[in-house]
Amino acid sequence: MLRYRMLMFKLNRLVGKNRLTGAEEISLAGQFAEMITSQEEVDRIIADLVDHENPQVRRIGLAAIRRSHRFGGQTLMQAVLRRLADVEGWLRHDAVWIAQEGQLDSAELRAALRRVAGNVRLPQDAVRARDNPADGLLHAAVRARHVLDALIKKSAAAHNAALAAGGALAGANDGKPYAQGSIGQIHSAHRQLQRKMAARKLRSSTKLKFRKVEPRYAENDNRRFLL
């Protein structure tokens, strides 16, 4: 705790004097990461650094959490979502990086990744990002697209495996291949309701009855071919 307070004092002094350099960011992030040994300490880093008003301090907090490999807890997920909406491109990039290394996944996270990725196209924009190393927003968008594609591919593989096995996905309810409350489950329920309504209308519709039309002429009478 004493070491943590000393680091916070040093950090606040550098921020107050506007002397926080890139090298200092890397050094402080590593020192904070070494002190993270539990989820409670991750929560403290989030409160003190990740949600700080200074963008450099926020990035130090994100880097410390990523380097500590402590990705549990709902607090981290909410912090990542907030930083994915950050105005600073590199903070978005680091938040995506945490989601990637921590293998985080949720409907809200995927929606946030879609917003960050925007209209990025791979591999064209990946090449453009490599040629523009200072463009934080572009790098964040490219990494977000990579992570989002990986999550979608993982879900599709699990879904196909469940269907092939005749079972349901892990976490799904009522034997359905979608998690309860997910978009897929809602759409599946809607399709099932539409099928039931169509079947009900078909059963209640008027059934047509046809009677046999007797021929007016004999079989050897050519007039039967006339209209």
PDB file of N, CA, C and O in Angstrom, residues 116-155:
ATOM      1  N   VAL A 116     -16.497   1.203 -32.689  1.00  0.00           N
ATOM      2  CA  VAL A 116     -15.091   1.586 -32.840  1.00  0.00           C
ATOM      3  C   VAL A 116     -14.579   1.201 -34.225  1.00  0.00           C
ATOM      4  O   VAL A 116     -13.863   1.970 -34.879  1.00  0.00           O
ATOM      5  N   ALA A 117     -14.940   0.014 -34.694  1.00  0.00           N
ATOM      6  CA  ALA A 117     -14.461  -0.459 -35.999  1.00  0.00           C
ATOM      7  C   ALA A 117     -15.012   0.388 -37.137  1.00  0.00           C
ATOM      8  O   ALA A 117     -14.311   0.653 -38.121  1.00  0.00           O
ATOM      9  N   GLY A 118     -16.253   0.819 -37.010  1.00  0.00           N
ATOM     10  CA  GLY A 118     -16.842   1.660 -38.048  1.00  0.00           C
ATOM     11  C   GLY A 118     -16.865   0.961 -39.397  1.00  0.00           C
ATOM     12  O   GLY A 118     -17.278  -0.193 -39.516  1.00  0.00           O
ATOM     13  N   ASN A 119     -16.390   1.664 -40.420  1.00  0.00           N
ATOM     14  CA  ASN A 119     -16.393   1.135 -41.790  1.00  0.00           C
ATOM     15  C   ASN A 119     -15.031   0.586 -42.206  1.00  0.00           C
ATOM     16  O   ASN A 119     -14.717   0.546 -43.399  1.00  0.00           O
ATOM     17  N   VAL A 120     -14.239   0.179 -41.233  1.00  0.00           N
ATOM     18  CA  VAL A 120     -12.905  -0.350 -41.538  1.00  0.00           C
ATOM     19  C   VAL A 120     -13.016  -1.615 -42.380  1.00  0.00           C
ATOM     20  O   VAL A 120     -13.874  -2.467 -42.135  1.00  0.00           O
ATOM     21  N   ARG A 121     -12.149  -1.721 -43.362  1.00  0.00           N
ATOM     22  CA  ARG A 121     -12.088  -2.905 -44.218  1.00  0.00           C
ATOM     23  C   ARG A 121     -10.699  -3.519 -44.119  1.00  0.00           C
ATOM     24  O   ARG A 121      -9.698  -2.818 -44.179  1.00  0.00           O
ATOM     25  N   LEU A 122     -10.700  -4.825 -43.955  1.00  0.00           N
ATOM     26  CA  LEU A 122      -9.441  -5.561 -43.883  1.00  0.00           C
ATOM     27  C   LEU A 122      -9.232  -6.320 -45.187  1.00  0.00           C
ATOM     28  O   LEU A 122     -10.189  -6.808 -45.785  1.00  0.00           O
ATOM     29  N   PRO A 123      -7.985  -6.423 -45.667  1.00  0.00           N
ATOM     30  CA  PRO A 123      -6.746  -5.949 -45.013  1.00  0.00           C
ATOM     31  C   PRO A 123      -6.310  -4.554 -45.440  1.00  0.00           C
ATOM     32  O   PRO A 123      -5.235  -4.108 -45.053  1.00  0.00           O
ATOM     33  N   GLN A 124      -7.127  -3.860 -46.255  1.00  0.00           N
ATOM     34  CA  GLN A 124      -6.687  -2.569 -46.787  1.00  0.00           C
ATOM     35  C   GLN A 124      -6.357  -1.577 -45.679  1.00  0.00           C
ATOM     36  O   GLN A 124      -5.296  -0.928 -45.698  1.00  0.00           O
ATOM     37  N   ASP A 125      -7.262  -1.452 -44.698  1.00  0.00           N
ATOM     38  CA  ASP A 125      -7.041  -0.471 -43.638  1.00  0.00           C
ATOM     39  C   ASP A 125      -5.948  -0.910 -42.670  1.00  0.00           C
ATOM     40  O   ASP A 125      -5.343  -0.069 -41.999  1.00  0.00           O
ATOM     41  N   ALA A 126      -5.693  -2.209 -42.578  1.00  0.00           N
ATOM     42  CA  ALA A 126      -4.570  -2.670 -41.752  1.00  0.00           C
ATOM     43  C   ALA A 126      -3.252  -2.196 -42.351  1.00  0.00           C
ATOM     44  O   ALA A 126      -2.334  -1.787 -41.625  1.00  0.00           O
ATOM     45  N   VAL A 127      -3.158  -2.235 -43.668  1.00  0.00           N
ATOM     46  CA  VAL A 127      -1.959  -1.725 -44.347  1.00  0.00           C
ATOM     47  C   VAL A 127      -1.853  -0.217 -44.150  1.00  0.00           C
ATOM     48  O   VAL A 127      -0.768   0.325 -43.896  1.00  0.00           O
ATOM     49  N   ARG A 128      -2.981   0.463 -44.237  1.00  0.00           N
ATOM     50  CA  ARG A 128      -2.977   1.920 -44.051  1.00  0.00           C
ATOM     51  C   ARG A 128      -2.579   2.287 -42.621  1.00  0.00           C
ATOM     52  O   ARG A 128      -1.872   3.281 -42.400  1.00  0.00           O
ATOM     53  N   ALA A 129      -3.010   1.487 -41.647  1.00  0.00           N
ATOM     54  CA  ALA A 129      -2.630   1.744 -40.257  1.00  0.00           C
ATOM     55  C   ALA A 129      -1.137   1.526 -40.051  1.00  0.00           C
ATOM     56  O   ALA A 129      -0.489   2.269 -39.299  1.00  0.00           O
ATOM     57  N   ARG A 130      -0.591   0.518 -40.726  1.00  0.00           N
ATOM     58  CA  ARG A 130       0.847   0.267 -40.612  1.00  0.00           C
ATOM     59  C   ARG A 130       1.656   1.422 -41.196  1.00  0.00           C
ATOM     60  O   ARG A 130       2.748   1.736 -40.715  1.00  0.00           O
ATOM     61  N   ASP A 131       1.096   2.070 -42.202  1.00  0.00           N
ATOM     62  CA  ASP A 131       1.783   3.213 -42.809  1.00  0.00           C
ATOM     63  C   ASP A 131       1.557   4.506 -42.033  1.00  0.00           C
ATOM     64  O   ASP A 131       2.207   5.515 -42.320  1.00  0.00           O
ATOM     65  N   ASN A 132       0.618   4.489 -41.078  1.00  0.00           N
ATOM     66  CA  ASN A 132       0.327   5.681 -40.269  1.00  0.00           C
ATOM     67  C   ASN A 132       0.387   5.307 -38.785  1.00  0.00           C
ATOM     68  O   ASN A 132      -0.650   5.178 -38.120  1.00  0.00           O
ATOM     69  N   PRO A 133       1.575   5.126 -38.242  1.00  0.00           N
ATOM     70  CA  PRO A 133       1.705   4.642 -36.857  1.00  0.00           C
ATOM     71  C   PRO A 133       1.198   5.615 -35.802  1.00  0.00           C
ATOM     72  O   PRO A 133       0.992   5.212 -34.655  1.00  0.00           O
ATOM     73  N   ALA A 134       0.981   6.869 -36.151  1.00  0.00           N
ATOM     74  CA  ALA A 134       0.534   7.851 -35.161  1.00  0.00           C
ATOM     75  C   ALA A 134      -0.981   8.011 -35.120  1.00  0.00           C
ATOM     76  O   ALA A 134      -1.493   8.746 -34.270  1.00  0.00           O
ATOM     77  N   ASP A 135      -1.697   7.339 -36.000  1.00  0.00           N
ATOM     78  CA  ASP A 135      -3.154   7.477 -36.074  1.00  0.00           C
ATOM     79  C   ASP A 135      -3.798   6.501 -35.092  1.00  0.00           C
ATOM     80  O   ASP A 135      -4.056   5.337 -35.421  1.00  0.00           O
ATOM     81  N   GLY A 136      -4.074   6.971 -33.887  1.00  0.00           N
ATOM     82  CA  GLY A 136      -4.632   6.108 -32.856  1.00  0.00           C
ATOM     83  C   GLY A 136      -6.026   5.610 -33.179  1.00  0.00           C
ATOM     84  O   GLY A 136      -6.363   4.455 -32.912  1.00  0.00           O
ATOM     85  N   LEU A 137      -6.862   6.476 -33.740  1.00  0.00           N
ATOM     86  CA  LEU A 137      -8.230   6.080 -34.065  1.00  0.00           C
ATOM     87  C   LEU A 137      -8.248   4.974 -35.113  1.00  0.00           C
ATOM     88  O   LEU A 137      -9.040   4.030 -35.022  1.00  0.00           O
ATOM     89  N   LEU A 138      -7.374   5.087 -36.108  1.00  0.00           N
ATOM     90  CA  LEU A 138      -7.317   4.059 -37.149  1.00  0.00           C
ATOM     91  C   LEU A 138      -6.817   2.735 -36.580  1.00  0.00           C
ATOM     92  O   LEU A 138      -7.367   1.667 -36.886  1.00  0.00           O
ATOM     93  N   HIS A 139      -5.788   2.794 -35.745  1.00  0.00           N
ATOM     94  CA  HIS A 139      -5.272   1.568 -35.135  1.00  0.00           C
ATOM     95  C   HIS A 139      -6.328   0.924 -34.235  1.00  0.00           C
ATOM     96  O   HIS A 139      -6.454  -0.311 -34.199  1.00  0.00           O
ATOM     97  N   ALA A 140      -7.087   1.747 -33.520  1.00  0.00           N
ATOM     98  CA  ALA A 140      -8.155   1.209 -32.672  1.00  0.00           C
ATOM     99  C   ALA A 140      -9.228   0.536 -33.513  1.00  0.00           C
ATOM    100  O   ALA A 140      -9.730  -0.544 -33.167  1.00  0.00           O
ATOM    101  N   ALA A 141      -9.590   1.164 -34.634  1.00  0.00           N
ATOM    102  CA  ALA A 141     -10.625   0.601 -35.495  1.00  0.00           C
ATOM    103  C   ALA A 141     -10.181  -0.727 -36.107  1.00  0.00           C
ATOM    104  O   ALA A 141     -10.958  -1.683 -36.179  1.00  0.00           O
ATOM    105  N   VAL A 142      -8.926  -0.795 -36.540  1.00  0.00           N
ATOM    106  CA  VAL A 142      -8.417  -2.031 -37.147  1.00  0.00           C
ATOM    107  C   VAL A 142      -8.378  -3.160 -36.121  1.00  0.00           C
ATOM    108  O   VAL A 142      -8.814  -4.283 -36.389  1.00  0.00           O
ATOM    109  N   ARG A 143      -7.872  -2.866 -34.921  1.00  0.00           N
ATOM    110  CA  ARG A 143      -7.819  -3.913 -33.896  1.00  0.00           C
ATOM    111  C   ARG A 143      -9.229  -4.327 -33.481  1.00  0.00           C
ATOM    112  O   ARG A 143      -9.492  -5.517 -33.231  1.00  0.00           O
ATOM    113  N   ALA A 144     -10.144  -3.370 -33.402  1.00  0.00           N
ATOM    114  CA  ALA A 144     -11.525  -3.701 -33.047  1.00  0.00           C
ATOM    115  C   ALA A 144     -12.145  -4.623 -34.087  1.00  0.00           C
ATOM    116  O   ALA A 144     -12.879  -5.558 -33.750  1.00  0.00           O
ATOM    117  N   ARG A 145     -11.860  -4.378 -35.352  1.00  0.00           N
ATOM    118  CA  ARG A 145     -12.395  -5.240 -36.409  1.00  0.00           C
ATOM    119  C   ARG A 145     -11.826  -6.648 -36.295  1.00  0.00           C
ATOM    120  O   ARG A 145     -12.551  -7.639 -36.458  1.00  0.00           O
ATOM    121  N   HIS A 146     -10.532  -6.768 -36.000  1.00  0.00           N
ATOM    122  CA  HIS A 146      -9.918  -8.085 -35.818  1.00  0.00           C
ATOM    123  C   HIS A 146     -10.583  -8.834 -34.656  1.00  0.00           C
ATOM    124  O   HIS A 146     -10.928 -10.020 -34.781  1.00  0.00           O
ATOM    125  N   VAL A 147     -10.745  -8.144 -33.530  1.00  0.00           N
ATOM    126  CA  VAL A 147     -11.324  -8.783 -32.346  1.00  0.00           C
ATOM    127  C   VAL A 147     -12.777  -9.167 -32.597  1.00  0.00           C
ATOM    128  O   VAL A 147     -13.217 -10.270 -32.243  1.00  0.00           O
ATOM    129  N   LEU A 148     -13.526  -8.274 -33.219  1.00  0.00           N
ATOM    130  CA  LEU A 148     -14.934  -8.556 -33.488  1.00  0.00           C
ATOM    131  C   LEU A 148     -15.094  -9.734 -34.437  1.00  0.00           C
ATOM    132  O   LEU A 148     -15.951 -10.606 -34.226  1.00  0.00           O
ATOM    133  N   ASP A 149     -14.275  -9.786 -35.471  1.00  0.00           N
ATOM    134  CA  ASP A 149     -14.340 -10.915 -36.404  1.00  0.00           C
ATOM    135  C   ASP A 149     -14.014 -12.227 -35.697  1.00  0.00           C
ATOM    136  O   ASP A 149     -14.632 -13.267 -35.977  1.00  0.00           O
ATOM    137  N   ALA A 150     -13.049 -12.186 -34.784  1.00  0.00           N
ATOM    138  CA  ALA A 150     -12.689 -13.400 -34.046  1.00  0.00           C
ATOM    139  C   ALA A 150     -13.834 -13.854 -33.143  1.00  0.00           C
ATOM    140  O   ALA A 150     -14.118 -15.057 -33.039  1.00  0.00           O
ATOM    141  N   LEU A 151     -14.519 -12.909 -32.501  1.00  0.00           N
ATOM    142  CA  LEU A 151     -15.647 -13.262 -31.639  1.00  0.00           C
ATOM    143  C   LEU A 151     -16.800 -13.845 -32.452  1.00  0.00           C
ATOM    144  O   LEU A 151     -17.434 -14.828 -32.045  1.00  0.00           O
ATOM    145  N   ILE A 152     -17.074 -13.248 -33.603  1.00  0.00           N
ATOM    146  CA  ILE A 152     -18.153 -13.748 -34.454  1.00  0.00           C
ATOM    147  C   ILE A 152     -17.821 -15.146 -34.969  1.00  0.00           C
ATOM    148  O   ILE A 152     -18.680 -16.041 -35.001  1.00  0.00           O
ATOM    149  N   LYS A 153     -16.577 -15.342 -35.360  1.00  0.00           N
ATOM    150  CA  LYS A 153     -16.154 -16.662 -35.845  1.00  0.00           C
ATOM    151  C   LYS A 153     -16.268 -17.711 -34.744  1.00  0.00           C
ATOM    152  O   LYS A 153     -16.710 -18.842 -34.986  1.00  0.00           O
ATOM    153  N   LYS A 154     -15.898 -17.332 -33.529  1.00  0.00           N
ATOM    154  CA  LYS A 154     -15.986 -18.256 -32.399  1.00  0.00           C
ATOM    155  C   LYS A 154     -17.439 -18.633 -32.114  1.00  0.00           C
ATOM    156  O   LYS A 154     -17.760 -19.809 -31.898  1.00  0.00           O
ATOM    157  N   SER A 155     -18.335 -17.651 -32.130  1.00  0.00           N
ATOM    158  CA  SER A 155     -19.752 -17.927 -31.880  1.00  0.00           C
ATOM    159  C   SER A 155     -20.345 -18.806 -32.974  1.00  0.00           C
ATOM    160  O   SER A 155     -21.125 -19.719 -32.698  1.00  0.00           O
TER     161      SER A 155
END
